[in-house]
Short mmCIF file of C-alpha atoms and ligand atoms in Angstrom, two decimals:
data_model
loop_
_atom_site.label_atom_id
_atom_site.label_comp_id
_atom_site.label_asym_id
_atom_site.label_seq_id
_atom_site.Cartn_x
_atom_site.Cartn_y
_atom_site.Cartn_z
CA UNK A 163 28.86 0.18 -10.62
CA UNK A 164 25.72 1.05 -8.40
CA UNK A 165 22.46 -0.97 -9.00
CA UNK A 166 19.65 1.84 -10.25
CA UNK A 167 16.89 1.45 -7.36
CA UNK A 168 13.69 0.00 -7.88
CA UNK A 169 10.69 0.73 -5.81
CA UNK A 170 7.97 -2.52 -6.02
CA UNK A 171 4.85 -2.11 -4.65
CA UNK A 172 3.33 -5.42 -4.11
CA UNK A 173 -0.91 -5.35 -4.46
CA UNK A 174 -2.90 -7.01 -1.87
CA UNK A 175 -3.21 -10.06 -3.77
CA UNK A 176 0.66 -10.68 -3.43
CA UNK A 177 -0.66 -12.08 -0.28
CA UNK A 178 -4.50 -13.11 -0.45
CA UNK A 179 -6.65 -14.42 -3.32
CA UNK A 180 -9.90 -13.83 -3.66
CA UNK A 181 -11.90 -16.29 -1.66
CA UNK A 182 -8.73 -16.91 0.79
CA UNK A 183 -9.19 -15.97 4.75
CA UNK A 184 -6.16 -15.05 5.45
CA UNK A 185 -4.27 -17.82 6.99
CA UNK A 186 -0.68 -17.40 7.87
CA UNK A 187 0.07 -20.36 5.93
CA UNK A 188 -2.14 -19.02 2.87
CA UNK A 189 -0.63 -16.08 2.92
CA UNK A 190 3.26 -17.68 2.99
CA UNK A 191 2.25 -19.31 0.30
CA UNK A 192 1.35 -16.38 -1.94
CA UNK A 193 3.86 -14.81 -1.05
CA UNK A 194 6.31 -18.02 -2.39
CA UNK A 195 5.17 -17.84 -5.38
CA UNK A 196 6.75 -14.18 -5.99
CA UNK A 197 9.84 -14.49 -4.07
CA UNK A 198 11.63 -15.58 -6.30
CA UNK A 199 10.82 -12.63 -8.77
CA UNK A 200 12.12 -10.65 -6.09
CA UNK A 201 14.98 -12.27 -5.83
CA UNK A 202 15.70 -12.04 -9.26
CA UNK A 203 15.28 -8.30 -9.17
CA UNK A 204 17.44 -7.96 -5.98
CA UNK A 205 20.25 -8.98 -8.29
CA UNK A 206 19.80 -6.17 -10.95
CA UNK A 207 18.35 -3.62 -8.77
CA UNK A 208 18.59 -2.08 -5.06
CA UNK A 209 15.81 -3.48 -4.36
CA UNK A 210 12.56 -1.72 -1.99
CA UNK A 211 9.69 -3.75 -1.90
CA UNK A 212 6.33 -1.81 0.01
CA UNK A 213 2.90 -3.62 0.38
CA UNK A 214 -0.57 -3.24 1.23
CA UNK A 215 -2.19 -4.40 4.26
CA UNK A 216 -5.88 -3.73 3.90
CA UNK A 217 -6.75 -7.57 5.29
CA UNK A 218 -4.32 -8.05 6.75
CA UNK A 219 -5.32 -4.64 9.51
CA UNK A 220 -8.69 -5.94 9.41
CA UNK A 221 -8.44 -8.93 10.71
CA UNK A 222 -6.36 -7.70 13.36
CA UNK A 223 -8.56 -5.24 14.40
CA UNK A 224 -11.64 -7.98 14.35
CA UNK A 225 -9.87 -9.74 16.79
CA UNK A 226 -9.01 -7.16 19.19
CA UNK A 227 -12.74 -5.82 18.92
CA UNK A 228 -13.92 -9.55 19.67
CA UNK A 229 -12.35 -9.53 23.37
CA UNK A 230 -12.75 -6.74 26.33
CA UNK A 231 -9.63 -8.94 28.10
CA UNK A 232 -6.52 -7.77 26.23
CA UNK A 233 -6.61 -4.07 25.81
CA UNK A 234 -6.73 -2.86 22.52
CA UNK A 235 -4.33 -1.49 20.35
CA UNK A 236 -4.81 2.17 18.24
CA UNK A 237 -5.35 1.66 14.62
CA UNK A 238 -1.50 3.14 14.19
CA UNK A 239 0.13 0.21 15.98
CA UNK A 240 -2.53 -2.14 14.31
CA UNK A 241 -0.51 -1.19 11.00
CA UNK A 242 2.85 -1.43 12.93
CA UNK A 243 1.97 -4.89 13.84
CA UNK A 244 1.04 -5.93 10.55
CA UNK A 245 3.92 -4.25 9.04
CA UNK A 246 6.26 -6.64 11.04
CA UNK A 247 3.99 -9.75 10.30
CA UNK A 248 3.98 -9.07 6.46
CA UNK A 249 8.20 -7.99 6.65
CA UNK A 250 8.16 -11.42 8.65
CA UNK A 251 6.34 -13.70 5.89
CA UNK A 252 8.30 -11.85 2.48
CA UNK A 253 11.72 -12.90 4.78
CA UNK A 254 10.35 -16.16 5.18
CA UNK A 255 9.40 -16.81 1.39
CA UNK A 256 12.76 -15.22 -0.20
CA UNK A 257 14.92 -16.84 3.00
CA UNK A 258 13.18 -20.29 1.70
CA UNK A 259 14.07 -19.80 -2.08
CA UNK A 260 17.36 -18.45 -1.02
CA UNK A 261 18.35 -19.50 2.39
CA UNK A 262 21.32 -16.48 2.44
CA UNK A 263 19.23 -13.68 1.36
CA UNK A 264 18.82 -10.70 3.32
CA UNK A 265 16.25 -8.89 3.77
CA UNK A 266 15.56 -6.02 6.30
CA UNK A 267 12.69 -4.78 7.32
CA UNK A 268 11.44 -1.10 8.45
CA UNK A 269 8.58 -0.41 10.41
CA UNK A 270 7.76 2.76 8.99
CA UNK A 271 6.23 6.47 9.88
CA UNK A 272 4.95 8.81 7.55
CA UNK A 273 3.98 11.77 8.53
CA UNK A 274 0.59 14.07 7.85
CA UNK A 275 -0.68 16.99 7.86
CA UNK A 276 -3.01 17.46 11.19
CA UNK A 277 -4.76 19.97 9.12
CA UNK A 278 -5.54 17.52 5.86
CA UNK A 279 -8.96 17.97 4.68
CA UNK A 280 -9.07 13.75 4.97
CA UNK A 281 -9.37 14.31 8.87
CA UNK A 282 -12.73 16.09 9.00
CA UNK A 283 -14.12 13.65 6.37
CA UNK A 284 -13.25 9.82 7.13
CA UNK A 285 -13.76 8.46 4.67
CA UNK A 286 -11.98 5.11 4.72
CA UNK A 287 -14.40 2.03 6.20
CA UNK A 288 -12.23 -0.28 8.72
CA UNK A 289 -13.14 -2.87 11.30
CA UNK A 290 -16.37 -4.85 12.38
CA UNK A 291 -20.10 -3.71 11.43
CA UNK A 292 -21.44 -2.88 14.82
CA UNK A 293 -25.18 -2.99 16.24
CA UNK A 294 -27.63 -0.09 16.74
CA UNK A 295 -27.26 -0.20 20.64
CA UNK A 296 -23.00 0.34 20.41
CA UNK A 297 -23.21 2.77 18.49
CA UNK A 298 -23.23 5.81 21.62
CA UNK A 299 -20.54 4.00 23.47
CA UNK A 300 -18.05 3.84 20.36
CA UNK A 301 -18.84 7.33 19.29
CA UNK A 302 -18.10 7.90 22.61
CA UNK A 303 -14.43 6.84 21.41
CA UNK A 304 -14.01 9.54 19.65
CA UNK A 305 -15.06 7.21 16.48
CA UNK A 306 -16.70 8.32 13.05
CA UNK A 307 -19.38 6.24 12.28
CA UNK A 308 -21.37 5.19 8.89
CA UNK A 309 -24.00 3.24 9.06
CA UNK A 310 -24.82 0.57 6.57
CA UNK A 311 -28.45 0.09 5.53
CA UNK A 312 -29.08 -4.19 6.87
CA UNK A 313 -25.28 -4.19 7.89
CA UNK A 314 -25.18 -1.77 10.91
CA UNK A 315 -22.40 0.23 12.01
CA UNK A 316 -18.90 1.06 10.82
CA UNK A 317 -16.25 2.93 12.06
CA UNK A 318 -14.45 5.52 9.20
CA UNK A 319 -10.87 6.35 9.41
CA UNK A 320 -9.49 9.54 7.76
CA UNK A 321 -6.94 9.04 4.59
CA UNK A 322 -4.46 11.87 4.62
CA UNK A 323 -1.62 12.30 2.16
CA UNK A 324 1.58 11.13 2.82
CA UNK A 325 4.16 14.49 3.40
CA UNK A 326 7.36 13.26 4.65
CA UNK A 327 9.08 9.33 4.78
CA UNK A 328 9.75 9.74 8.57
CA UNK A 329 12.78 6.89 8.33
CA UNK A 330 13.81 7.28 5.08
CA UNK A 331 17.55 7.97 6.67
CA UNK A 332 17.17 4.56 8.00
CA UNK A 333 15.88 3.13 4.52
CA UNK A 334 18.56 4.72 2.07
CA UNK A 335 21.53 3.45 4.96
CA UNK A 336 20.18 0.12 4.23
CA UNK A 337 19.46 0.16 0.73
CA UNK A 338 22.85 -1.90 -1.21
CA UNK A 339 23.74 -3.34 1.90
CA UNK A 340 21.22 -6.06 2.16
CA UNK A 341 19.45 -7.75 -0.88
CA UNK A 342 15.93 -6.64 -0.11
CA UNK A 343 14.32 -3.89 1.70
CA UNK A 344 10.77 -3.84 2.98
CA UNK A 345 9.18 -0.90 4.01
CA UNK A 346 6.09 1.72 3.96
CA UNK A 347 4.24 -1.49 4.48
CA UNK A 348 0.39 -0.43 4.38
CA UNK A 349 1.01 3.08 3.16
CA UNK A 350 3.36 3.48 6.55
CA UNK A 351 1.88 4.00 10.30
CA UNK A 352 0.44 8.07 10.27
CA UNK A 353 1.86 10.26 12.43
CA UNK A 354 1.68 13.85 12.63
CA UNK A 355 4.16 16.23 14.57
CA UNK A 356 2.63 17.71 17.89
CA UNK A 357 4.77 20.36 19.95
CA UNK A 358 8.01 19.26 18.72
CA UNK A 359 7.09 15.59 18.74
CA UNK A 360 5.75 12.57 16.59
CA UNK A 361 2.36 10.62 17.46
CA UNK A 362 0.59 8.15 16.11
CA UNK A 363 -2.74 9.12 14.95
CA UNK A 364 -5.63 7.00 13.69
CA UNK A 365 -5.82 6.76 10.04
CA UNK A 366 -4.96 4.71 6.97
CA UNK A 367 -2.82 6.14 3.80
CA UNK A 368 -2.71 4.63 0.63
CA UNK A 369 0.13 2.85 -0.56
CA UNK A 370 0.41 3.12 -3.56
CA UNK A 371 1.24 7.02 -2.63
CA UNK A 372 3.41 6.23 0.07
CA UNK A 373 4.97 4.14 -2.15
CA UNK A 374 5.34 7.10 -4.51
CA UNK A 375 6.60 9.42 -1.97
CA UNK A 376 9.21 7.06 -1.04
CA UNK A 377 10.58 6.51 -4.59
CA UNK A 378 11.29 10.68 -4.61
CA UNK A 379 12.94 10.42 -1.73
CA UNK A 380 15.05 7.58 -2.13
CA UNK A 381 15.64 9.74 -5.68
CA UNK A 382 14.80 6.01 -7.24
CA UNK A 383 15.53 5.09 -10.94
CA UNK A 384 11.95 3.02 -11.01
CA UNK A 385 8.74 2.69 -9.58
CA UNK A 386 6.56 -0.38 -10.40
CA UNK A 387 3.16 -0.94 -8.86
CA UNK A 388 1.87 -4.74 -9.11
CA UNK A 389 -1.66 -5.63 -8.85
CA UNK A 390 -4.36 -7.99 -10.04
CA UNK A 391 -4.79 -6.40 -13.65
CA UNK A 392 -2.91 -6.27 -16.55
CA UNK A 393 -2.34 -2.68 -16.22
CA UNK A 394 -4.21 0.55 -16.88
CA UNK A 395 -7.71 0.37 -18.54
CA UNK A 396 -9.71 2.65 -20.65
CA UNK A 397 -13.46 1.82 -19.42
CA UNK A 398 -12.50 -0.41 -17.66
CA UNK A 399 -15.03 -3.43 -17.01
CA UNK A 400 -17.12 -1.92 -19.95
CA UNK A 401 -16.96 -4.42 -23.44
CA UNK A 402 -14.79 -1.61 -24.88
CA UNK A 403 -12.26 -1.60 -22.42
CA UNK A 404 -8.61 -1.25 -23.43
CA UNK A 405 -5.29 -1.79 -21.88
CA UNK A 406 -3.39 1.06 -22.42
CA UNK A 407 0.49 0.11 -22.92
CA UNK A 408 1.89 3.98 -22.41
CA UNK A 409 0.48 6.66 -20.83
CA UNK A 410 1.55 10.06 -20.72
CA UNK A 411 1.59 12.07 -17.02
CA UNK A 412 -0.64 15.03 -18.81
CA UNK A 413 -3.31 12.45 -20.31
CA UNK A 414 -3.58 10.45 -16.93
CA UNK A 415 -4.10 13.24 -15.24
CA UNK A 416 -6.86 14.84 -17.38
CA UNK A 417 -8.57 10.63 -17.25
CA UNK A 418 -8.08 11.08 -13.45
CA UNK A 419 -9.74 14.53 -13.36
CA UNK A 420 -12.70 12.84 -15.48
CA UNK A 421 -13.23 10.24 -13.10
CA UNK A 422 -11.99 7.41 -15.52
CA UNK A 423 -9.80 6.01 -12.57
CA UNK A 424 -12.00 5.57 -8.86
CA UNK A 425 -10.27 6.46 -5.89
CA UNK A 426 -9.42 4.02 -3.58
CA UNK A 427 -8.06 1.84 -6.12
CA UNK A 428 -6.54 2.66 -10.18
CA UNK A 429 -6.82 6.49 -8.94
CA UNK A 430 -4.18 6.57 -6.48
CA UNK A 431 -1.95 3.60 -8.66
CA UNK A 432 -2.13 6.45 -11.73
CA UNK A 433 -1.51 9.75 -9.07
CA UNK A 434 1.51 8.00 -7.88
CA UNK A 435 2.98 7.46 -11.03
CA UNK A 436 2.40 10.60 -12.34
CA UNK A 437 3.91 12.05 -9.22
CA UNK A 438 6.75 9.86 -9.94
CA UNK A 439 7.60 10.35 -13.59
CA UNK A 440 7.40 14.06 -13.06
CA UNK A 441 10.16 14.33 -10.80
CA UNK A 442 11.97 12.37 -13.37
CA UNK A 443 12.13 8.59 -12.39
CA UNK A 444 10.20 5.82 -14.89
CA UNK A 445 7.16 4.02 -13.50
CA UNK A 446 5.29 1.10 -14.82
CA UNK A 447 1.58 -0.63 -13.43
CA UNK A 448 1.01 -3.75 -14.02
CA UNK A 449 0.23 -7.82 -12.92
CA UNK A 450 1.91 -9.24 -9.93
CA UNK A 451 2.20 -12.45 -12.37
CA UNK A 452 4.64 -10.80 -14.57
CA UNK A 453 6.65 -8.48 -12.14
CA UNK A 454 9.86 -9.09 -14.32
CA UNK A 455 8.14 -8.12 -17.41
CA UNK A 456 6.38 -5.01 -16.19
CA UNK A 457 9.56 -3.93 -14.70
CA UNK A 458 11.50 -4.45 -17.93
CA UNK A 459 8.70 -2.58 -19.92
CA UNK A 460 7.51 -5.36 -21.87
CA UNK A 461 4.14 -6.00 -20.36
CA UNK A 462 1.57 -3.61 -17.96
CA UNK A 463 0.78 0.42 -18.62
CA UNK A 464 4.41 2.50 -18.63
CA UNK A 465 4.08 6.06 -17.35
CA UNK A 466 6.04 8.94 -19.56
CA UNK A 467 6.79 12.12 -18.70
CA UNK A 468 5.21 14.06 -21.38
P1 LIG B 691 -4.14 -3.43 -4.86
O1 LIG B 691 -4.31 -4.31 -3.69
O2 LIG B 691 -3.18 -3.98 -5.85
O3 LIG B 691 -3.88 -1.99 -4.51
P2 LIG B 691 -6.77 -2.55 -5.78
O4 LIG B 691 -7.97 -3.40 -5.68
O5 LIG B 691 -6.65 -1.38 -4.87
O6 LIG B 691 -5.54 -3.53 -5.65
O7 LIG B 691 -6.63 -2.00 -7.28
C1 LIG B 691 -6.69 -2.88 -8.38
C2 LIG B 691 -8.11 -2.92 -8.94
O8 LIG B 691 -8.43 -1.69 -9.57
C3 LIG B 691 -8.36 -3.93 -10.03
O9 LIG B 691 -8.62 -5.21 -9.53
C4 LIG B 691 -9.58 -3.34 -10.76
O10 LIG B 691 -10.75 -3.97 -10.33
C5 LIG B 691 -9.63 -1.90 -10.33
N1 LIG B 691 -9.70 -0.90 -11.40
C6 LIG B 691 -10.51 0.17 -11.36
N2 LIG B 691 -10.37 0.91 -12.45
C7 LIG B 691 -9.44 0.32 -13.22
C8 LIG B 691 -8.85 0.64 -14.49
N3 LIG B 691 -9.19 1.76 -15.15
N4 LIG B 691 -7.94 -0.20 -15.00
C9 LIG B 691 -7.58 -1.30 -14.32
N5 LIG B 691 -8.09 -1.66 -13.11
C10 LIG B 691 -9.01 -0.85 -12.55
MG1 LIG B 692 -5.28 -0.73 -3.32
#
């Protein structure tokens, strides 16, 4: 009988705890102590596993901005890069529980919309904090700028929706065939369609919604998103907060409408399951420390369709 597939986002701190740099090894090590989770799921599941990459991009970009002797790379390959480097550490840690896993890995385009509102207001900070007297050269780039009061100056990247799983051919001739597939790493690398033809452009999309739009496509069974929190709070970080254990699509999205969920990080977690469970799959948020329970339904906030 066919495995149902399970889409498993994996939250940043899958591979960096607060207070970490960002070492390779730190990172590896993270990353061991979910493996074999994912292992375990690979068994009951076809299993596609996406991730974040918010540090990860960061860092990389810090160090290309910190030389003028290698040439640097567009923000778009910055996230194919990382893609491969965080495909390359999850096949290390589930190669080193179990040495016969496989596990592919897709560098992976999703395309937007040129015309998303996101690209005339970036809104997404990325990079260094640059000095007052840069500022005319980089905006001479092409770069949006903010500038942060005893910081300096930041370059903003546009955050479009995700429309379209460029390889998801690739992705569903994969899926059953090895143990583990890893893809839509960092919400996927943006490109948008220009005269027949795909292109890169410069801008970051959320994963969690990538991550969304992937599970349609694949037409998946499950979508789990695993963070740093128990699951879905009501005023959250207030003394009254509550974890709520179900949520229906039609509450979450009159909470997201109120603002009870901030963008950039429970907002999109919330959207993407709603999108999810309306096109009829189940989807579950919850703590990367009990990935087997919030797949199962036993711990984290499930998403209904009602
Ligand atoms: P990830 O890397 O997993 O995407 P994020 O930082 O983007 O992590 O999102 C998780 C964070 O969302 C939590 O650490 C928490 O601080 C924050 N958060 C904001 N609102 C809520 C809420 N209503 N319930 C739970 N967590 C929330
Ligand atoms: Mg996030």
């Amino acid at each position: 009988m066919k495995k149902p597939v399970l889409v498993l986002a994996l939250g940043g701190n899958a591979l960096l705890r607060r207070g970490e740099r960002g070492t390779f090894e730190e990172q590896l090590s993270n990353l061991l102590r979910v493996a074999p989770s994912l292992l375990e799921l690979s068994r009951e599941y076809q299993l596609v596993v996406t991730h974040g990459n918010g540090p990860q991009v960061g860092n990389l970009y810090l160090q290309q901005e910190s030389t003028s002797e290698a040439p640097p790379m567009p923000l778009h390959a910055c996230v194919a890069m990382t893609q491969s480097l965080i495909g390359y550490l999850i096949q290390l840690a589930v190669n080193s529980v179990d040495p016969g896993a496989r596990v592919a890995v897709v560098p992976t385009r999703v395309l937007v919309d040129p015309e998303d509102p996101a690209f005339r207001r970036p809104m997404k900070p990325i990079g260094p904090y640059y000095p007052e007297h840069l500022r005319e050269a980089l905006a001479a780039r092409g770069w949006e700028l903010v500038h942060v009061p005893g910081r300096g100056y930041r370059r903003v990247v546009p955050s479009p929706r995700p429309k379209r799983i460029v390889d998801i051919d690739v992705i569903r001739e994969l899926l059953g065939r090895v143990d583990l597939v890893v893809a839509a790493g960092g919400g996927g690398i943006p490109v948008v369609e220009r005269g027949g033809r795909l292109e890169g452009v410069d801008a970051v999309i959320d994963k969690d919604l990538a991550s969304s739009l992937l599970a349609r496509e694949l037409g998946a069974d499950i979508l789990v998103i695993l963070t740093d929190v128990e699951g879905v709070y009501l005023n959250y970080g207030r003394p009254d907060a509550r974890l709520l254990t179900r949520l229906c699509a039609s509450e979450a999205e009159r909470l997201l409408s109120e603002g009870h969920f901030p963008p950039g990080t429970m907002g999109p977690k919330v959207e993407a399951c709603v999108e999810f469970v309306r096109s009829g799959g189940r989807a579950a948020i919850g703590s990367l420390e009990r990935a087997l329970e919030v797949v199962r339904g036993v711990s984290g906030t499930l998403l209904e369709n009602c």
